[in-house]
Coordinates of N, CA, C and O in Angstrom, one line a residue:
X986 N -44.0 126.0 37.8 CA -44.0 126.5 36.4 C -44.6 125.4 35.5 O -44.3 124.2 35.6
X987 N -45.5 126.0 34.7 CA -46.3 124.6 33.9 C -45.6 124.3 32.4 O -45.7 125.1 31.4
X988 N -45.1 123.3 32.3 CA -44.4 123.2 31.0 C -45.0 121.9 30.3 O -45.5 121.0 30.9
X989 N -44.8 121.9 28.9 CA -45.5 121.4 28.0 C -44.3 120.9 27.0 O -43.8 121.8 26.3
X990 N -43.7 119.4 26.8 CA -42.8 119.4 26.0 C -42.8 118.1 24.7 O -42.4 116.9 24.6
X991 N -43.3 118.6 24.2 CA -43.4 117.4 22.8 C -42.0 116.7 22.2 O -41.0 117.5 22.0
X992 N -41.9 115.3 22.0 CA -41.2 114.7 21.1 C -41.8 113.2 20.1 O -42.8 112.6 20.0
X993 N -40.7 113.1 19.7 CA -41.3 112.0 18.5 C -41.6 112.6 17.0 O -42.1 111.8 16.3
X994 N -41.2 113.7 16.6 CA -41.0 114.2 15.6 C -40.3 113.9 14.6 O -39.5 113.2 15.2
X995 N -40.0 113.8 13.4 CA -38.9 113.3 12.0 C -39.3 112.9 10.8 O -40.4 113.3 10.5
X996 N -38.7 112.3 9.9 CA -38.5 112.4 8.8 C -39.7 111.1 8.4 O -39.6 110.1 9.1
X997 N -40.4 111.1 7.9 CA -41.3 109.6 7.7 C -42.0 110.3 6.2 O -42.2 111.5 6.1
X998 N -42.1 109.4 5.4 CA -42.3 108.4 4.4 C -43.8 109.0 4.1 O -44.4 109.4 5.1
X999 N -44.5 109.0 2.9 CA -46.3 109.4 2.8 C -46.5 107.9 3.1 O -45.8 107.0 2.7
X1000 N -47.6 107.8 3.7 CA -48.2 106.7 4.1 C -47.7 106.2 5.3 O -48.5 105.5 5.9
X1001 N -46.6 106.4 5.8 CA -45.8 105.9 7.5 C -46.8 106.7 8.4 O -47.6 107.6 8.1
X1002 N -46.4 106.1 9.3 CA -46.6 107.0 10.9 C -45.7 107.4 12.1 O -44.5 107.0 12.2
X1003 N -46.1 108.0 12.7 CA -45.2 108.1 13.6 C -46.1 109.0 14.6 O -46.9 109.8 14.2
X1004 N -45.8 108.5 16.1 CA -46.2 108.6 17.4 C -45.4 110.0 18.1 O -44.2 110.1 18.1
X1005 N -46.2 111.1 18.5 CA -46.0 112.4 19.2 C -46.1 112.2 20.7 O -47.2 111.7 21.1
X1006 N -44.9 112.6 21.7 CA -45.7 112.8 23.1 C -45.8 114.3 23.2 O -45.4 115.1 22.4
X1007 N -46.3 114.3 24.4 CA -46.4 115.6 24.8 C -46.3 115.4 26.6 O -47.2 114.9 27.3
X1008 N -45.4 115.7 27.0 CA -45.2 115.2 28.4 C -45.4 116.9 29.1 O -45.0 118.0 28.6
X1009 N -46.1 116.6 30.1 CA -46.8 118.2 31.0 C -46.1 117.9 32.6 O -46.0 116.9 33.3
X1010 N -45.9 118.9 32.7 CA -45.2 119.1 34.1 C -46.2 120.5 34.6 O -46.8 121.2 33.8
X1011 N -46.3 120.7 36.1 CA -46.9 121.9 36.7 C -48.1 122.3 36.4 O -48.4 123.5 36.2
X1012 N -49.2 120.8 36.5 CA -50.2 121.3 36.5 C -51.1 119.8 37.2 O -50.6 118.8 37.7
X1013 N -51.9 119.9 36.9 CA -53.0 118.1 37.5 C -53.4 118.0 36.3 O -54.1 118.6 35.5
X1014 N -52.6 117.1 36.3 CA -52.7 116.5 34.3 C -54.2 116.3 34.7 O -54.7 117.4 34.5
X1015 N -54.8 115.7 35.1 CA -56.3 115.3 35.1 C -57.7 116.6 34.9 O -58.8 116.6 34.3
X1016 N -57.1 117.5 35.5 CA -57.8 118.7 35.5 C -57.9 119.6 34.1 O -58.6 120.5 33.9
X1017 N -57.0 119.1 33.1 CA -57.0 120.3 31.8 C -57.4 119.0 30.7 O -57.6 117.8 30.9
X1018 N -57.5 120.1 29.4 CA -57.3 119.2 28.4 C -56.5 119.5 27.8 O -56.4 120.7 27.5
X1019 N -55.6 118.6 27.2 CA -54.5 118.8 26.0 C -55.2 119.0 24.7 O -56.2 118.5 24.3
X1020 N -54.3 120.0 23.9 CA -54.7 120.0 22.9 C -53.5 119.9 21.9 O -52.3 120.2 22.3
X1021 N -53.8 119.3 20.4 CA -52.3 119.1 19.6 C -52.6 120.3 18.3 O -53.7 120.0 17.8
X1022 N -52.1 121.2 17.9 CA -52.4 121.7 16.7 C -50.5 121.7 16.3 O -49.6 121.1 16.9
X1023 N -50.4 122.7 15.2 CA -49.5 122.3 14.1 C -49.7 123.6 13.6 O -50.6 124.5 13.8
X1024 N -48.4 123.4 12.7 CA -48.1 124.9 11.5 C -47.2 124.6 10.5 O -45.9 124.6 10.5
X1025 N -48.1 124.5 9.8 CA -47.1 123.9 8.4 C -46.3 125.2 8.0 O -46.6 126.2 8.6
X1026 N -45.4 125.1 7.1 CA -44.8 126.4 6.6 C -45.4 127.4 6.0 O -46.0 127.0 5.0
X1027 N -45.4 129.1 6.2 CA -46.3 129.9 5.7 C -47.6 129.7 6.1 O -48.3 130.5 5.5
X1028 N -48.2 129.0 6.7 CA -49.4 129.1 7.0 C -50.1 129.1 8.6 O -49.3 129.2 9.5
X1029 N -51.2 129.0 8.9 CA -51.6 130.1 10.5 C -51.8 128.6 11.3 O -52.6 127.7 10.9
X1030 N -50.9 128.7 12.3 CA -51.5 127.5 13.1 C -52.9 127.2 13.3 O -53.9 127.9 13.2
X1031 N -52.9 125.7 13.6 CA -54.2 125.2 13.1 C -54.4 124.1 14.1 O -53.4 123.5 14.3
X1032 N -55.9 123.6 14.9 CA -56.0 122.6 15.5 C -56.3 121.8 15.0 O -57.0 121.9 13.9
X1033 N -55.7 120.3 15.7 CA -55.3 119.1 15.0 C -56.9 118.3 15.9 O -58.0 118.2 15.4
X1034 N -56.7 117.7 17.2 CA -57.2 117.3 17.8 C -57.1 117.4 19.3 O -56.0 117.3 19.7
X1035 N -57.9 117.5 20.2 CA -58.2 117.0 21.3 C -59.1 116.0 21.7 O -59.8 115.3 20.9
X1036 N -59.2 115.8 23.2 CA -59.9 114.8 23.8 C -60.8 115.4 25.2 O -60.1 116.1 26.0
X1037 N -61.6 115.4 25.3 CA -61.9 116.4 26.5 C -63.7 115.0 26.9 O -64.5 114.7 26.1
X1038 N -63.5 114.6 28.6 CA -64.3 113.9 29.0 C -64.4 112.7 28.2 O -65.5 112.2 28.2
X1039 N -63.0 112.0 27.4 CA -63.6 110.8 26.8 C -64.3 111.2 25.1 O -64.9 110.3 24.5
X1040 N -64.1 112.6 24.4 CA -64.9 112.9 23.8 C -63.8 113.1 22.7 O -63.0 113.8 23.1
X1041 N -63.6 112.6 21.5 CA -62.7 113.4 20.9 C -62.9 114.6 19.8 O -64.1 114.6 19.5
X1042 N -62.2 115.4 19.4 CA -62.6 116.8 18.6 C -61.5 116.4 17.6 O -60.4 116.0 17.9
X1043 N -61.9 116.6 16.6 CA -60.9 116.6 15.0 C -61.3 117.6 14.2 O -62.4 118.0 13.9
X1044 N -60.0 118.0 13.7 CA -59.9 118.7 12.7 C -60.6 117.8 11.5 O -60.8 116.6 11.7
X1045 N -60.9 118.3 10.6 CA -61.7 117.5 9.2 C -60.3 116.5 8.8 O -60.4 115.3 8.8
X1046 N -59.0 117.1 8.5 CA -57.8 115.7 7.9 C -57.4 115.1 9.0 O -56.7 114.2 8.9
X1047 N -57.9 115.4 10.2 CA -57.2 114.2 11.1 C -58.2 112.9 11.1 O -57.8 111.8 11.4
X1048 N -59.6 113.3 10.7 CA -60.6 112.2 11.1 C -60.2 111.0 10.7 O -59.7 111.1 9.6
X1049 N -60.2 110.0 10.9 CA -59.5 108.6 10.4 C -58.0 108.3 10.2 O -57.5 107.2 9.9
X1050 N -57.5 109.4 10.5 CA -55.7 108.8 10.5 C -55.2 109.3 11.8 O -54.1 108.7 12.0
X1051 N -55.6 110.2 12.8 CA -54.8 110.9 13.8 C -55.7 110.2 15.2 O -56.9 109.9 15.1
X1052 N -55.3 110.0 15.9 CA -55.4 109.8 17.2 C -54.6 110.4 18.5 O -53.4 110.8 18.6
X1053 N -55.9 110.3 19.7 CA -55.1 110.5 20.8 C -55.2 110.1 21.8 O -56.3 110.2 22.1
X1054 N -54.4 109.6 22.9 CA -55.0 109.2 24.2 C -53.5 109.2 25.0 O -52.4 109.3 24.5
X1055 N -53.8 109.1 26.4 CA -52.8 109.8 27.3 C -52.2 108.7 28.3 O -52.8 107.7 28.6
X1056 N -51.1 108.9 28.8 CA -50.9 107.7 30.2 C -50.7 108.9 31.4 O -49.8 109.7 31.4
X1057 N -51.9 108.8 32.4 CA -51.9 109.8 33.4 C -50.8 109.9 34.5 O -50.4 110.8 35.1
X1058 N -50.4 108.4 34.3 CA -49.4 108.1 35.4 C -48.1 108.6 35.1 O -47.2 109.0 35.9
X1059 N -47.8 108.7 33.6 CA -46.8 109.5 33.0 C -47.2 111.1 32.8 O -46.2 111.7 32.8
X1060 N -48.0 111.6 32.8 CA -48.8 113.1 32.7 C -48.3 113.2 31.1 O -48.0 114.3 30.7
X1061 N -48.3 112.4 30.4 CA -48.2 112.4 28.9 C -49.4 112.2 27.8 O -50.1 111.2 27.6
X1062 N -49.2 113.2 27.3 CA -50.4 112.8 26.0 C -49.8 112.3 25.1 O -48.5 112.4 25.1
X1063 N -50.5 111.6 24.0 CA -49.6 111.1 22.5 C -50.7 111.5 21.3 O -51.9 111.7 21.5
X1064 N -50.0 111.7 20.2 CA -51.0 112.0 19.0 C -50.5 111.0 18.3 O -49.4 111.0 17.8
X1065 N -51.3 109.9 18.1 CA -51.1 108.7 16.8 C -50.9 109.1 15.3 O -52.0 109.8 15.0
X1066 N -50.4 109.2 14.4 CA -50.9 109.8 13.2 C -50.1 108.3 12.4 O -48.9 108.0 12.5
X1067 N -51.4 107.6 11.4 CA -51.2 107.5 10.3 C -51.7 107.4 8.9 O -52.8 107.8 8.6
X1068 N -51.0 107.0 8.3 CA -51.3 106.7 6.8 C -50.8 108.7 6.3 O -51.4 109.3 5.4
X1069 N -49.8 109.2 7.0 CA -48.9 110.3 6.5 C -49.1 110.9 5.1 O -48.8 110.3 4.0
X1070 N -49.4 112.0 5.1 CA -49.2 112.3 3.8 C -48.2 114.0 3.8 O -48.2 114.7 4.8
X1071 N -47.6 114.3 2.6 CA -46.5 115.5 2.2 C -47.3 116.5 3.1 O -46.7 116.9 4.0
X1072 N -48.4 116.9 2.9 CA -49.2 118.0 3.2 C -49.4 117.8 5.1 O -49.8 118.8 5.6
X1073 N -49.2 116.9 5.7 CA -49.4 117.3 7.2 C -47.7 117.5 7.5 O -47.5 117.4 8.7
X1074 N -46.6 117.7 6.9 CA -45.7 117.9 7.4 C -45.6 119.5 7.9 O -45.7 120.4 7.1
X1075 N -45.3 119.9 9.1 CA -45.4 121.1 9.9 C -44.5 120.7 11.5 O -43.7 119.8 11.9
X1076 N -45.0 121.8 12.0 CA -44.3 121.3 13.8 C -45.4 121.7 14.0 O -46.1 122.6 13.6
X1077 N -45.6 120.2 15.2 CA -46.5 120.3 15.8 C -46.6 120.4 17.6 O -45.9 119.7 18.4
X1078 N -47.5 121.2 17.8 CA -47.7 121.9 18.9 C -48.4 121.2 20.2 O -49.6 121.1 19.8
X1079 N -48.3 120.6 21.6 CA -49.4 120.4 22.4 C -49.5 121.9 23.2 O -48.7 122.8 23.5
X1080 N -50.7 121.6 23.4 CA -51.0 122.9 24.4 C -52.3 122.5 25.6 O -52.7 121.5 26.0
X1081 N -52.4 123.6 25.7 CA -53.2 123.4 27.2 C -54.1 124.8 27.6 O -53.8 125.9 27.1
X1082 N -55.3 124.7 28.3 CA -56.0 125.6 28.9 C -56.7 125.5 30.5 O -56.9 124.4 31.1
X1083 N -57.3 127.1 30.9 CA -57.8 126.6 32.2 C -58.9 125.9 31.6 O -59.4 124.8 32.1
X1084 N -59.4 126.4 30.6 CA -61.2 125.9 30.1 C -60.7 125.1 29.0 O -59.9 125.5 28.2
X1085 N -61.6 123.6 29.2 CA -61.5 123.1 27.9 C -62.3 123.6 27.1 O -62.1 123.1 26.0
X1086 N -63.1 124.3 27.0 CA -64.0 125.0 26.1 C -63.0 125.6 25.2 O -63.2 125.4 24.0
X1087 N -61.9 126.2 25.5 CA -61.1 127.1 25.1 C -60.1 126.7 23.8 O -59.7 127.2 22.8
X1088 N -60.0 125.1 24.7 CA -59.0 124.0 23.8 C -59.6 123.5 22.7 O -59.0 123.4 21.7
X1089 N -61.1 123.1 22.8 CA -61.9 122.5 22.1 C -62.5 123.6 21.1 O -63.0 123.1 20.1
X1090 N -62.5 125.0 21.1 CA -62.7 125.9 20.6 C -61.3 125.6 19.5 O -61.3 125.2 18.4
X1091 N -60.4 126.0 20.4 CA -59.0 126.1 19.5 C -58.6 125.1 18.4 O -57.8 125.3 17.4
X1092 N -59.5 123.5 18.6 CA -59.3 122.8 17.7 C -60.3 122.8 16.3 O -60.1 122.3 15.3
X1093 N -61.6 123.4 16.7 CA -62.5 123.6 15.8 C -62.6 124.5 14.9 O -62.8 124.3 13.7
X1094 N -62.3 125.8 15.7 CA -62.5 126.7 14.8 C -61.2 127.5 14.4 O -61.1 128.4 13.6
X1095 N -60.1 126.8 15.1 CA -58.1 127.9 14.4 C -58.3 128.9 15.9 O -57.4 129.7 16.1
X1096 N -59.5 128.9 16.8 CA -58.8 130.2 17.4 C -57.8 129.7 18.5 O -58.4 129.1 19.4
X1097 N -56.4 129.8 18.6 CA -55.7 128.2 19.3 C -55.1 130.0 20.1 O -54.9 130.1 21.3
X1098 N -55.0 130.7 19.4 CA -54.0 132.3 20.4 C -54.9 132.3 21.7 O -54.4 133.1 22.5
X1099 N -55.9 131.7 22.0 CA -56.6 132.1 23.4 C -56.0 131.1 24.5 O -56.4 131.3 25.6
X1100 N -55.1 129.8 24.3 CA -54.3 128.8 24.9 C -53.6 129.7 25.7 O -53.1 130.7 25.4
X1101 N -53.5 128.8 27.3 CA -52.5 129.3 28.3 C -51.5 129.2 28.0 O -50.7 130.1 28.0
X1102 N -51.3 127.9 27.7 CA -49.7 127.4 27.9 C -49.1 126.7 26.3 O -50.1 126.6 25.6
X1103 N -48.2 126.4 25.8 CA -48.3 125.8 25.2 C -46.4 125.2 25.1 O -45.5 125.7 25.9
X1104 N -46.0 123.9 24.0 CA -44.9 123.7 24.2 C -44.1 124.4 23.2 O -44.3 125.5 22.6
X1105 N -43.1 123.4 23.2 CA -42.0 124.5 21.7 C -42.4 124.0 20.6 O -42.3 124.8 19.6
X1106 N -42.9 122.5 20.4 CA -43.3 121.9 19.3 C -42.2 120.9 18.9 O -41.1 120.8 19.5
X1107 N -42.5 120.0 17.9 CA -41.6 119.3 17.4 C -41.6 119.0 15.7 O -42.7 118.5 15.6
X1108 N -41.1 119.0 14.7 CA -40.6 119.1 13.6 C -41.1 117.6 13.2 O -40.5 116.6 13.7
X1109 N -42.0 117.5 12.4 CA -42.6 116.3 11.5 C -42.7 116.4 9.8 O -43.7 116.6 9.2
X1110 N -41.6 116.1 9.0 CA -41.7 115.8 7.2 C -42.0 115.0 7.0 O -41.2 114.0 7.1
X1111 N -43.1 114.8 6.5 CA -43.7 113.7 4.9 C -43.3 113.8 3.9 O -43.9 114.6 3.1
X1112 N -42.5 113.1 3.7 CA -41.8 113.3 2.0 C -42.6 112.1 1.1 O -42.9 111.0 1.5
X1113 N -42.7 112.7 -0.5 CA -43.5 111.7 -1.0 C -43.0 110.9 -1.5 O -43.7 109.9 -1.9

């Protein structure tokens, strides 16, 4: 069974940061790509970033504050994010596909509903 489980979520400060994992079970971590999107309240989940071949893919507000990179030996990804602001507070999502086309799609363009797998998310506020 392939499961996808995010933590590192909470309460942080505009301008703080704070570090997301996303730990994957039931699959060859090496073989997919992770992807991180989010959903702020009232509004349509949205991709954040991926990494696919060394390459990374950003949403337009992650460019310069969000990061990502993985420890294989842990099968964990992490999403860096700083310099926090009120407006990225949402839960945020890792997910996963057979095609990274699919993931890299999902972070470009919002279509993220075509993802195989995904986790439950984790709970991130920026208060100003």
């Amino acid at each position: 069974e392939v499961q996808l489980a995010e933590s590192g979520g909470g309460l942080v400060h505009a301008g703080g940061s704070l570090r997301l994992s996303c730990v994957v079970s039931g699959l060859d971590f090496d073989d997919y790509t992770i992807g991180w999107f989010r959903q702020s309240p009232g509004k349509e989940r949205e991709g954040v970033l991926c990494v696919d071949d060394g390459r990374p893919y950003y949403a337009d507000f992650a460019k310069g504050r969000f990061t990502m990179f993985s420890d294989k030996a842990k099968n964990t990804a992490y999403l860096q994010m700083n310099n926090l602001k009120p407006e990225d507070t949402a839960i945020y999502y890792c997910a996963t596909d057979r095609e990274s086309d699919t993931v890299i799609a999902g972070i470009l363009t919002g279509a993220y509903y075509h993802m195989d797998y995904w986790g439950k998310g984790t709970l991130v506020t920026v208060s100003s």
